[in-house]
Amino acid sequence: MKKKTAILSIVLFGINIIFCLLTLIGYDEFLLPVAILSFTGFLVALFSKKGRYRNIGLMGNLGIVFMTLILPFIVTVFFWNSP
């Protein structure tokens, strides 16, 4: 069962990559699903069986969480603080 959760995390990572590419093309309505699915994929990977699939799911989804949630927060708070 835990191996299936690791594979689910990788599937969510693949869907996130597709949604990220669509967001870069100009479809901004996919930005919220990218953030939600990447965070969900990261949590699913945390509870999966240790191994290669877990590492791919963790690193991939964490990278997307960093690009869509953490990095924009840091930039807006620390670099765009003046009008």
CSV table of C-alpha atoms in Angstrom, one decimal:
chain,number,residue,atom,x,y,z
A,1,MET,CA,0.0,0.0,0.0
A,2,LYS,CA,2.8,2.4,0.8
A,3,LYS,CA,4.5,1.8,-2.5
A,4,LYS,CA,1.2,2.8,-4.2
A,5,THR,CA,1.3,6.1,-2.4
A,6,ALA,CA,4.8,6.8,-3.6
A,7,ILE,CA,3.6,6.1,-7.2
A,8,LEU,CA,0.6,8.4,-6.6
A,9,SER,CA,3.0,11.1,-5.5
A,10,ILE,CA,5.0,10.8,-8.8
A,11,VAL,CA,1.7,10.9,-10.8
A,12,LEU,CA,0.8,14.1,-9.0
A,13,PHE,CA,4.2,15.5,-9.8
A,14,GLY,CA,3.7,14.7,-13.5
A,15,ILE,CA,0.3,16.4,-13.5
A,16,ASN,CA,2.0,19.4,-11.7
A,17,ILE,CA,4.6,19.6,-14.4
A,18,ILE,CA,1.9,19.8,-17.1
A,19,PHE,CA,0.0,22.4,-15.2
A,20,CYS,CA,3.2,24.4,-14.7
A,21,LEU,CA,3.9,24.4,-18.4
A,22,LEU,CA,0.3,25.5,-19.1
A,23,THR,CA,0.8,28.3,-16.5
A,24,LEU,CA,4.0,29.4,-18.2
A,25,ILE,CA,2.2,29.5,-21.6
A,26,GLY,CA,-0.4,31.9,-20.2
A,27,TYR,CA,-3.2,29.9,-18.6
A,28,ASP,CA,-3.1,31.5,-15.2
A,29,GLU,CA,-6.2,29.6,-13.9
A,30,PHE,CA,-3.9,26.6,-13.3
A,31,LEU,CA,-1.8,28.3,-10.7
A,32,LEU,CA,-4.0,27.4,-7.7
A,33,PRO,CA,-4.3,23.7,-8.7
A,34,VAL,CA,-0.5,23.5,-9.1
A,35,ALA,CA,0.0,24.8,-5.6
A,36,ILE,CA,-2.7,22.5,-4.1
A,37,LEU,CA,-1.6,19.4,-6.0
A,38,SER,CA,2.1,19.9,-5.3
A,39,PHE,CA,1.5,20.3,-1.5
A,40,THR,CA,-0.7,17.2,-1.6
A,41,GLY,CA,1.9,15.2,-3.5
A,42,PHE,CA,4.5,16.3,-1.0
A,43,LEU,CA,2.4,15.1,2.0
A,44,VAL,CA,1.6,11.8,0.2
A,45,ALA,CA,5.3,11.2,-0.4
A,46,LEU,CA,6.1,11.8,3.3
A,47,PHE,CA,3.9,8.8,4.2
A,48,SER,CA,5.0,6.5,1.5
A,49,LYS,CA,7.6,3.6,1.6
A,50,LYS,CA,11.2,4.7,1.6
A,51,GLY,CA,12.9,4.2,-1.7
A,52,ARG,CA,13.5,5.7,-5.1
A,53,TYR,CA,9.9,6.6,-5.8
A,54,ARG,CA,9.5,8.4,-2.5
A,55,ASN,CA,12.6,10.5,-3.2
A,56,ILE,CA,11.4,11.5,-6.7
A,57,GLY,CA,8.0,12.5,-5.3
A,58,LEU,CA,9.5,14.4,-2.4
A,59,MET,CA,12.1,16.3,-4.4
A,60,GLY,CA,9.8,17.0,-7.3
A,61,ASN,CA,6.8,18.2,-5.3
A,62,LEU,CA,9.0,20.2,-2.9
A,63,GLY,CA,10.6,21.9,-5.9
A,64,ILE,CA,7.2,22.9,-7.2
A,65,VAL,CA,6.1,24.0,-3.7
A,66,PHE,CA,9.2,26.2,-3.5
A,67,MET,CA,8.6,27.7,-6.9
A,68,THR,CA,4.9,28.4,-6.5
A,69,LEU,CA,4.5,29.2,-2.8
A,70,ILE,CA,7.8,30.0,-1.0
A,71,LEU,CA,9.8,31.9,-3.6
A,72,PRO,CA,7.0,34.4,-4.5
A,73,PHE,CA,6.4,35.0,-0.8
A,74,ILE,CA,10.0,35.8,-0.2
A,75,VAL,CA,10.3,38.0,-3.2
A,76,THR,CA,7.1,40.0,-2.3
A,77,VAL,CA,8.0,40.4,1.4
A,78,PHE,CA,11.7,41.2,1.1
A,79,PHE,CA,12.3,42.8,-2.3
A,80,TRP,CA,9.1,44.5,-3.3
A,81,ASN,CA,8.4,46.3,-0.1
A,82,SER,CA,8.3,49.8,-1.6
A,83,PRO,CA,5.8,51.2,-4.1
